[in-house]
PDB file of C-alpha atoms in Angstrom:
ATOM      1  CA  MET A   1       3.144   3.839 -20.076  1.00 28.00           C
ATOM      2  CA  LYS A   2       5.021   6.058 -18.271  1.00 27.00           C
ATOM      3  CA  THR A   3       4.517   5.778 -14.479  1.00 29.00           C
ATOM      4  CA  HIS A   4       6.299   8.202 -12.271  1.00 31.00           C
ATOM      5  CA  GLU A   5       5.034  11.470 -13.932  1.00 33.00           C
ATOM      6  CA  HIS A   6       0.852   9.925 -13.799  1.00 33.00           C
ATOM      7  CA  SER A   7       1.641   9.017 -10.683  1.00 36.00           C
ATOM      8  CA  THR A   8       2.558  12.906 -10.111  1.00 36.00           C
ATOM      9  CA  ASP A   9       0.363  14.754 -12.498  1.00 40.00           C
ATOM     10  CA  ALA A  10      -1.901  12.809  -9.919  1.00 40.00           C
ATOM     11  CA  ALA A  11      -1.163  14.440  -6.919  1.00 40.00           C
ATOM     12  CA  ALA A  12      -0.499  17.315  -8.258  1.00 38.00           C
ATOM     13  CA  ALA A  13      -4.166  17.315 -10.412  1.00 39.00           C
ATOM     14  CA  ALA A  14      -5.450  16.334  -6.988  1.00 37.00           C
ATOM     15  CA  ALA A  15      -3.463  19.052  -4.945  1.00 36.00           C
ATOM     16  CA  SER A  16      -5.058  21.932  -7.129  1.00 33.00           C
ATOM     17  CA  ALA A  17      -8.536  21.108  -4.857  1.00 33.00           C
ATOM     18  CA  VAL A  18      -9.472  23.153  -1.494  1.00 29.00           C
ATOM     19  CA  PRO A  19      -6.272  22.473   0.933  1.00 33.00           C
ATOM     20  CA  GLY A  20      -6.393  20.160   3.954  1.00 37.00           C
ATOM     21  CA  VAL A  21     -10.331  18.825   3.204  1.00 36.00           C
ATOM     22  CA  THR A  22     -10.716  14.870   1.798  1.00 45.00           C
ATOM     23  CA  ALA A  23     -14.207  14.673   1.399  1.00 42.00           C
ATOM     24  CA  GLY A  24     -15.938  11.877  -0.057  1.00 44.00           C
ATOM     25  CA  ARG A  25     -16.643  10.189  -3.470  1.00 46.00           C
ATOM     26  CA  ASP A  26     -19.141  12.680  -4.697  1.00 43.00           C
ATOM     27  CA  ALA A  27     -16.451  15.239  -3.759  1.00 56.00           C
ATOM     28  CA  ALA A  28     -13.369  17.045  -4.921  1.00 78.00           C
ATOM     29  CA  ILE A  29     -10.419  14.495  -3.777  1.00 90.00           C
ATOM     30  CA  THR A  30      -6.824  16.605  -2.696  1.00 91.00           C
ATOM     31  CA  VAL A  31      -3.645  15.746  -1.484  1.00 96.00           C
ATOM     32  CA  THR A  32      -1.802  18.026   0.580  1.00 97.00           C
ATOM     33  CA  THR A  33       1.600  17.476   3.238  1.00 97.00           C
ATOM     34  CA  GLU A  34      -0.328  19.814   5.405  1.00 97.00           C
ATOM     35  CA  GLY A  35      -0.929  18.836   9.007  1.00 97.00           C
ATOM     36  CA  LEU A  36       1.491  16.188   8.345  1.00 98.00           C
ATOM     37  CA  PRO A  37       2.515  15.035  12.258  1.00 97.00           C
ATOM     38  CA  SER A  38       6.563  15.364  11.852  1.00 97.00           C
ATOM     39  CA  TRP A  39       7.015  11.277  11.888  1.00 98.00           C
ATOM     40  CA  LEU A  40       4.952  11.421   8.236  1.00 98.00           C
ATOM     41  CA  GLU A  41       7.666  14.170   6.989  1.00 98.00           C
ATOM     42  CA  PRO A  42      10.193  12.177   6.129  1.00 98.00           C
ATOM     43  CA  VAL A  43       7.442   9.464   3.852  1.00 98.00           C
ATOM     44  CA  ALA A  44       6.167  12.449   2.108  1.00 98.00           C
ATOM     45  CA  SER A  45       9.337  13.440   1.089  1.00 97.00           C
ATOM     46  CA  ALA A  46      10.337  10.479   0.117  1.00 97.00           C
ATOM     47  CA  ALA A  47       6.912  10.521  -1.938  1.00 97.00           C
ATOM     48  CA  ARG A  48       8.711  13.334  -4.063  1.00 96.00           C
ATOM     49  CA  THR A  49      11.192  11.996  -4.907  1.00 96.00           C
ATOM     50  CA  VAL A  50      11.572   8.382  -6.029  1.00 97.00           C
ATOM     51  CA  GLU A  51      11.494   6.570  -9.416  1.00 96.00           C
ATOM     52  CA  PRO A  52       9.380   3.245 -10.323  1.00 95.00           C
ATOM     53  CA  GLN A  53      12.800   1.166 -10.314  1.00 96.00           C
ATOM     54  CA  GLN A  54      13.813   2.280  -7.014  1.00 97.00           C
ATOM     55  CA  LEU A  55      10.986   0.876  -6.015  1.00 96.00           C
ATOM     56  CA  SER A  56      10.327  -2.819  -7.987  1.00 94.00           C
ATOM     57  CA  ARG A  57      12.036  -4.302 -10.551  1.00 91.00           C
ATOM     58  CA  PHE A  58       8.070  -4.998 -11.934  1.00 90.00           C
ATOM     59  CA  LEU A  59       6.861  -2.035 -13.755  1.00 92.00           C
ATOM     60  CA  PRO A  60       4.057  -1.648 -16.047  1.00 93.00           C
ATOM     61  CA  PRO A  61       4.257  -2.806 -19.926  1.00 92.00           C
ATOM     62  CA  GLU A  62       5.534   0.371 -21.994  1.00 89.00           C
ATOM     63  CA  ASN A  63       2.249  -0.727 -24.295  1.00 90.00           C
ATOM     64  CA  GLY A  64       0.156  -0.174 -21.452  1.00 85.00           C
ATOM     65  CA  ALA A  65      -1.642  -2.747 -20.763  1.00 87.00           C
ATOM     66  CA  GLY A  66      -2.677  -3.665 -17.173  1.00 92.00           C
ATOM     67  CA  ARG A  67      -5.353  -4.178 -14.442  1.00 93.00           C
ATOM     68  CA  GLN A  68      -5.455  -0.945 -13.897  1.00 95.00           C
ATOM     69  CA  SER A  69      -6.140  -0.554 -10.105  1.00 97.00           C
ATOM     70  CA  ALA A  70      -4.399   1.430  -6.800  1.00 98.00           C
ATOM     71  CA  VAL A  71      -4.373   0.403  -2.876  1.00 98.00           C
ATOM     72  CA  LEU A  72      -4.327   2.792   0.411  1.00 98.00           C
ATOM     73  CA  VAL A  73      -1.177   2.372   2.418  1.00 98.00           C
ATOM     74  CA  LEU A  74      -2.764   3.889   5.524  1.00 98.00           C
ATOM     75  CA  PHE A  75      -0.597   5.409   8.730  1.00 98.00           C
ATOM     76  CA  GLY A  76      -2.056   5.732  11.608  1.00 98.00           C
ATOM     77  CA  GLU A  77      -1.474   6.440  15.300  1.00 97.00           C
ATOM     78  CA  GLY A  78      -1.895   3.930  17.481  1.00 95.00           C
ATOM     79  CA  ALA A  79      -1.518   3.244  21.256  1.00 94.00           C
ATOM     80  CA  ARG A  80       1.381   1.361  20.515  1.00 95.00           C
ATOM     81  CA  GLY A  81       2.974   4.494  17.786  1.00 97.00           C
ATOM     82  CA  PRO A  82       2.404   5.231  13.904  1.00 98.00           C
ATOM     83  CA  GLU A  83       1.068   1.910  12.711  1.00 98.00           C
ATOM     84  CA  LEU A  84      -0.554   0.770   9.543  1.00 98.00           C
ATOM     85  CA  LEU A  85      -4.023  -0.766   8.012  1.00 98.00           C
ATOM     86  CA  LEU A  86      -3.882  -4.219   6.626  1.00 98.00           C
ATOM     87  CA  MET A  87      -6.430  -6.180   5.820  1.00 96.00           C
ATOM     88  CA  GLU A  88      -5.738 -10.495   5.395  1.00 94.00           C
ATOM     89  CA  ARG A  89      -7.858 -12.035   2.098  1.00 85.00           C
ATOM     90  CA  ALA A  90     -10.354 -15.256   2.763  1.00 81.00           C
ATOM     91  CA  GLY A  91      -8.023 -18.939   3.512  1.00 71.00           C
ATOM     92  CA  SER A  92     -11.613 -20.048   1.122  1.00 67.00           C
ATOM     93  CA  LEU A  93      -9.835 -17.739  -1.579  1.00 66.00           C
ATOM     94  CA  ARG A  94      -8.190 -18.993  -5.015  1.00 64.00           C
ATOM     95  CA  SER A  95      -6.433 -16.416  -5.526  1.00 63.00           C
ATOM     96  CA  HIS A  96      -3.448 -15.656  -2.751  1.00 65.00           C
ATOM     97  CA  PRO A  97      -5.387 -17.187   0.211  1.00 69.00           C
ATOM     98  CA  GLY A  98      -4.353 -15.381   3.784  1.00 79.00           C
ATOM     99  CA  GLN A  99      -2.366 -13.300   2.180  1.00 88.00           C
ATOM    100  CA  PRO A 100      -2.539  -9.637   4.362  1.00 95.00           C
ATOM    101  CA  SER A 101      -2.029  -7.125   2.051  1.00 95.00           C
ATOM    102  CA  PHE A 102      -4.056  -3.315   1.513  1.00 97.00           C
ATOM    103  CA  PRO A 103      -6.966  -2.048   0.910  1.00 96.00           C
ATOM    104  CA  GLY A 104      -7.346  -1.991  -2.634  1.00 95.00           C
ATOM    105  CA  GLY A 105      -8.448  -2.543  -5.882  1.00 93.00           C
ATOM    106  CA  SER A 106      -9.453  -2.375  -9.419  1.00 94.00           C
ATOM    107  CA  LEU A 107     -10.753   1.247 -11.083  1.00 96.00           C
ATOM    108  CA  ASP A 108     -14.488   1.618 -12.013  1.00 96.00           C
ATOM    109  CA  PRO A 109     -14.876   4.157 -14.462  1.00 94.00           C
ATOM    110  CA  GLU A 110     -17.166   6.020 -11.549  1.00 94.00           C
ATOM    111  CA  ASP A 111     -13.579   7.309 -10.105  1.00 95.00           C
ATOM    112  CA  GLY A 112     -12.549   9.170 -12.908  1.00 93.00           C
ATOM    113  CA  ASP A 113      -9.024   9.849 -15.494  1.00 93.00           C
ATOM    114  CA  GLN A 114      -6.622   6.859 -14.278  1.00 91.00           C
ATOM    115  CA  ALA A 115      -3.923   9.587 -15.108  1.00 90.00           C
ATOM    116  CA  THR A 116      -5.390  12.075 -12.309  1.00 92.00           C
ATOM    117  CA  THR A 117      -7.460  11.471  -9.212  1.00 95.00           C
ATOM    118  CA  GLY A 118      -8.928   8.322 -10.777  1.00 96.00           C
ATOM    119  CA  PRO A 119      -6.165   5.891  -8.283  1.00 97.00           C
ATOM    120  CA  LEU A 120      -6.972   8.027  -5.337  1.00 98.00           C
ATOM    121  CA  ARG A 121     -10.606   7.981  -5.461  1.00 97.00           C
ATOM    122  CA  ALA A 122     -10.242   3.682  -5.973  1.00 98.00           C
ATOM    123  CA  ALA A 123      -8.028   3.396  -2.879  1.00 98.00           C
ATOM    124  CA  LEU A 124     -10.354   5.449  -0.463  1.00 98.00           C
ATOM    125  CA  ARG A 125     -13.748   3.776  -1.249  1.00 97.00           C
ATOM    126  CA  GLU A 126     -12.053   0.039  -1.876  1.00 96.00           C
ATOM    127  CA  ALA A 127     -11.449   0.290   1.882  1.00 97.00           C
ATOM    128  CA  GLU A 128     -14.114   1.373   2.618  1.00 97.00           C
ATOM    129  CA  GLU A 129     -15.487  -1.350   0.698  1.00 95.00           C
ATOM    130  CA  GLU A 130     -13.709  -3.803   2.529  1.00 95.00           C
ATOM    131  CA  THR A 131     -12.825  -2.612   5.732  1.00 97.00           C
ATOM    132  CA  GLY A 132     -16.446  -0.370   6.133  1.00 97.00           C
ATOM    133  CA  LEU A 133     -12.557   2.949   6.481  1.00 98.00           C
ATOM    134  CA  ASP A 134     -14.534   6.809   7.066  1.00 98.00           C
ATOM    135  CA  PRO A 135     -12.959   8.109   4.624  1.00 97.00           C
ATOM    136  CA  HIS A 136     -13.648  11.596   5.208  1.00 96.00           C
ATOM    137  CA  GLY A 137     -11.363  11.414   8.333  1.00 97.00           C
ATOM    138  CA  VAL A 138      -8.491  10.520   5.711  1.00 98.00           C
ATOM    139  CA  GLN A 139      -6.104  13.061   4.853  1.00 98.00           C
ATOM    140  CA  LEU A 140      -4.357  11.275   1.111  1.00 98.00           C
ATOM    141  CA  PHE A 141      -0.428  12.959   1.527  1.00 98.00           C
ATOM    142  CA  GLY A 142       1.456  10.835  -1.282  1.00 98.00           C
ATOM    143  CA  VAL A 143       1.646   8.716  -4.311  1.00 97.00           C
ATOM    144  CA  LEU A 144       4.457   6.303  -4.724  1.00 98.00           C
ATOM    145  CA  PRO A 145       5.009   5.454  -8.776  1.00 97.00           C
ATOM    146  CA  ARG A 146       2.959   3.008 -10.977  1.00 96.00           C
ATOM    147  CA  LEU A 147       4.460  -0.336 -10.054  1.00 97.00           C
ATOM    148  CA  TYR A 148       2.923  -3.618 -11.995  1.00 95.00           C
ATOM    149  CA  ILE A 149       2.335  -7.545 -10.426  1.00 93.00           C
ATOM    150  CA  PRO A 150       2.820  -9.602 -12.960  1.00 90.00           C
ATOM    151  CA  VAL A 151       1.158 -12.615 -12.696  1.00 86.00           C
ATOM    152  CA  SER A 152      -2.800 -10.931 -11.815  1.00 88.00           C
ATOM    153  CA  SER A 153      -1.823  -8.028 -14.537  1.00 90.00           C
ATOM    154  CA  PHE A 154      -2.314  -5.620 -11.971  1.00 93.00           C
ATOM    155  CA  VAL A 155      -1.200  -1.603 -12.504  1.00 96.00           C
ATOM    156  CA  VAL A 156      -1.200  -0.706  -9.155  1.00 97.00           C
ATOM    157  CA  THR A 157      -0.571   2.776  -7.980  1.00 97.00           C
ATOM    158  CA  PRO A 158      -0.412   3.149  -4.222  1.00 98.00           C
ATOM    159  CA  VAL A 159      -2.037   6.144  -2.682  1.00 98.00           C
ATOM    160  CA  LEU A 160      -0.361   6.990   0.733  1.00 98.00           C
ATOM    161  CA  GLY A 161      -3.378   8.555   3.483  1.00 98.00           C
ATOM    162  CA  TRP A 162      -2.771   9.962   6.686  1.00 98.00           C
ATOM    163  CA  TRP A 163      -5.270   9.128   8.700  1.00 98.00           C
ATOM    164  CA  ARG A 164      -6.842  12.220  10.998  1.00 97.00           C
ATOM    165  CA  SER A 165      -9.546  11.249  12.584  1.00 97.00           C
ATOM    166  CA  PRO A 166      -9.945   7.098  12.880  1.00 95.00           C
ATOM    167  CA  SER A 167     -13.015   5.360  12.457  1.00 96.00           C
ATOM    168  CA  PRO A 168     -14.348   2.143  13.030  1.00 96.00           C
ATOM    169  CA  VAL A 169     -12.745  -1.059  10.554  1.00 97.00           C
ATOM    170  CA  GLY A 170     -13.128  -4.705  10.298  1.00 97.00           C
ATOM    171  CA  VAL A 171     -14.542  -6.935   7.828  1.00 96.00           C
ATOM    172  CA  VAL A 172     -17.283  -6.546   5.780  1.00 96.00           C
ATOM    173  CA  ASP A 173     -17.531  -9.333   3.543  1.00 93.00           C
ATOM    174  CA  PRO A 174     -16.850 -12.395   5.397  1.00 92.00           C
ATOM    175  CA  GLY A 175     -16.219 -14.235   2.403  1.00 90.00           C
ATOM    176  CA  GLU A 176     -13.354 -12.249   1.038  1.00 89.00           C
ATOM    177  CA  THR A 177     -11.353 -10.935   4.041  1.00 92.00           C
ATOM    178  CA  ALA A 178     -10.390 -12.803   7.101  1.00 94.00           C
ATOM    179  CA  ARG A 179      -9.484 -10.054   9.684  1.00 95.00           C
ATOM    180  CA  VAL A 180      -8.302  -6.434   9.305  1.00 97.00           C
ATOM    181  CA  PHE A 181      -5.386  -4.335  11.690  1.00 97.00           C
ATOM    182  CA  THR A 182      -3.310  -2.518  12.268  1.00 98.00           C
ATOM    183  CA  VAL A 183       0.581  -3.372  12.978  1.00 98.00           C
ATOM    184  CA  PRO A 184       3.084  -1.063  14.705  1.00 98.00           C
ATOM    185  CA  VAL A 185       6.035   0.457  12.333  1.00 98.00           C
ATOM    186  CA  ALA A 186       8.389   0.140  14.842  1.00 98.00           C
ATOM    187  CA  ASP A 187       7.305  -4.401  14.910  1.00 98.00           C
ATOM    188  CA  LEU A 188       7.896  -3.974  11.096  1.00 98.00           C
ATOM    189  CA  THR A 189      11.217  -1.802  11.890  1.00 98.00           C
ATOM    190  CA  ASP A 190      12.236  -4.508  14.188  1.00 98.00           C
ATOM    191  CA  PRO A 191      14.702  -6.797  12.810  1.00 98.00           C
ATOM    192  CA  ALA A 192      13.177  -9.792  14.667  1.00 98.00           C
ATOM    193  CA  ASN A 193      10.403 -10.434  12.289  1.00 98.00           C
ATOM    194  CA  ARG A 194      12.024  -9.341   8.948  1.00 98.00           C
ATOM    195  CA  ALA A 195      13.161 -12.214   6.765  1.00 98.00           C
ATOM    196  CA  THR A 196      13.013 -13.849   3.637  1.00 98.00           C
ATOM    197  CA  ALA A 197       9.969 -14.950   1.570  1.00 97.00           C
ATOM    198  CA  VAL A 198      10.586 -18.334  -0.843  1.00 96.00           C
ATOM    199  CA  HIS A 199       8.395 -18.414  -2.608  1.00 91.00           C
ATOM    200  CA  PRO A 200       8.691 -22.800  -4.635  1.00 91.00           C
ATOM    201  CA  SER A 201       9.507 -20.774  -8.053  1.00 88.00           C
ATOM    202  CA  GLY A 202      13.227 -19.605  -6.791  1.00 89.00           C
ATOM    203  CA  HIS A 203      11.317 -15.667  -6.582  1.00 90.00           C
ATOM    204  CA  LEU A 204      12.817 -14.093  -3.518  1.00 95.00           C
ATOM    205  CA  GLY A 205      11.900 -11.558  -1.517  1.00 96.00           C
ATOM    206  CA  PRO A 206      11.150  -9.274   1.957  1.00 98.00           C
ATOM    207  CA  ALA A 207       9.131 -10.690   4.377  1.00 98.00           C
ATOM    208  CA  PHE A 208       7.683  -9.498   7.903  1.00 98.00           C
ATOM    209  CA  LEU A 209       6.134 -11.581  10.409  1.00 98.00           C
ATOM    210  CA  VAL A 210       4.093  -9.497  12.539  1.00 97.00           C
ATOM    211  CA  GLU A 211       0.588  -9.428  14.026  1.00 95.00           C
ATOM    212  CA  SER A 212       0.075 -13.590  13.468  1.00 94.00           C
ATOM    213  CA  ALA A 213       0.589 -12.987  10.395  1.00 94.00           C
ATOM    214  CA  LEU A 214       3.293 -13.100   7.300  1.00 95.00           C
ATOM    215  CA  VAL A 215       4.102  -9.943   4.655  1.00 97.00           C
ATOM    216  CA  TRP A 216       4.619 -11.390   1.938  1.00 95.00           C
ATOM    217  CA  GLY A 217       4.632 -10.018  -1.912  1.00 94.00           C
ATOM    218  CA  PHE A 218       3.642  -7.028  -3.620  1.00 95.00           C
ATOM    219  CA  THR A 219       2.570  -5.422   0.128  1.00 97.00           C
ATOM    220  CA  ALA A 220       5.927  -6.362   1.597  1.00 98.00           C
ATOM    221  CA  GLY A 221       8.070  -5.297  -1.515  1.00 97.00           C
ATOM    222  CA  VAL A 222       5.861  -1.578  -1.001  1.00 98.00           C
ATOM    223  CA  ILE A 223       6.650  -1.500   2.539  1.00 98.00           C
ATOM    224  CA  ASP A 224      10.210  -2.670   2.501  1.00 98.00           C
ATOM    225  CA  ARG A 225      10.679   0.350   0.413  1.00 98.00           C
ATOM    226  CA  ILE A 226       8.865   2.623   2.633  1.00 98.00           C
ATOM    227  CA  LEU A 227      10.664   2.162   5.666  1.00 98.00           C
ATOM    228  CA  HIS A 228      14.156   2.555   3.550  1.00 98.00           C
ATOM    229  CA  PHE A 229      13.174   5.461   1.553  1.00 98.00           C
ATOM    230  CA  ALA A 230      12.185   6.966   4.950  1.00 98.00           C
ATOM    231  CA  GLY A 231      15.262   6.392   6.822  1.00 98.00           C
ATOM    232  CA  TRP A 232      13.361   4.250   8.765  1.00 98.00           C
ATOM    233  CA  GLU A 233      15.381   0.557   8.204  1.00 98.00           C
ATOM    234  CA  ARG A 234      17.157  -0.968  10.729  1.00 98.00           C
ATOM    235  CA  PRO A 235      19.766  -2.928   9.573  1.00 97.00           C
ATOM    236  CA  TRP A 236      18.029  -7.033   9.351  1.00 98.00           C
ATOM    237  CA  ASP A 237      19.602 -10.451   8.785  1.00 98.00           C
ATOM    238  CA  ARG A 238      18.664 -10.937   5.043  1.00 96.00           C
ATOM    239  CA  ALA A 239      19.886 -14.317   5.286  1.00 97.00           C
ATOM    240  CA  LYS A 240      16.845 -15.719   7.550  1.00 97.00           C
ATOM    241  CA  GLN A 241      14.228 -17.357   4.515  1.00 97.00           C
ATOM    242  CA  VAL A 242      11.141 -18.320   5.484  1.00 96.00           C
ATOM    243  CA  PRO A 243       9.252 -20.922   2.970  1.00 95.00           C
ATOM    244  CA  LEU A 244       6.264 -19.976   1.168  1.00 91.00           C
ATOM    245  CA  ASP A 245       3.096 -22.589   0.946  1.00 81.00           C
ATOM    246  CA  TRP A 246       3.023 -23.953  -2.624  1.00 67.00           C
ATOM    247  CA  ARG A 247      -0.709 -22.333  -3.320  1.00 63.00           C
ATOM    248  CA  ALA A 248       0.949 -18.573  -2.690  1.00 61.00           C
TER     249      ALA A 248
END
């Protein structure tokens, strides 16, 4: 399976619609950097050039296997400046209970072609279903290469969004989500909030201790790479370790 090429095709196909308009599931969907705040330009620039292997060592199987999915990496501007929208999985879930993540999930047939606009629609749809987000207020400005989560066989397309017109968000289904929250980018770049997560299996990965939460796994990996390629990363102590629970 091609990864970065497909992601680029998705953005190109979407951008052929009316620039500057991001609508709901029943309207044309677009990807554009028009009117983007200047502080987001490094992220948009990185999205255009980054290669899959620069983001993760876990890439989609070449035979096309895997469960197609998408997540919305949504940047907004809050009281403390730029921020990211995250949600925390319910503690009662069997898989990754209490783990923070981006809104997202599997592609549905109605989302459309998985190689073009399907991931874009899926990211917005899942964010709306999980957090109550109004997709009309979101401007999609980039698509990262598809990545792979081996433990669940998910092929994930990270879709980048600018929260141009913020809307109220919160827990829609308490059985699935414990809370919905935003994290200032300043906290994510603060070396004091960074650590290396140590999984019981021995796997090591980046982690962030923010908003009374430990962000790790796929979500932390994407955030870590965005900070790095956007030029926002600050030197941090990689020897500082945080052990994960056996249920992680």
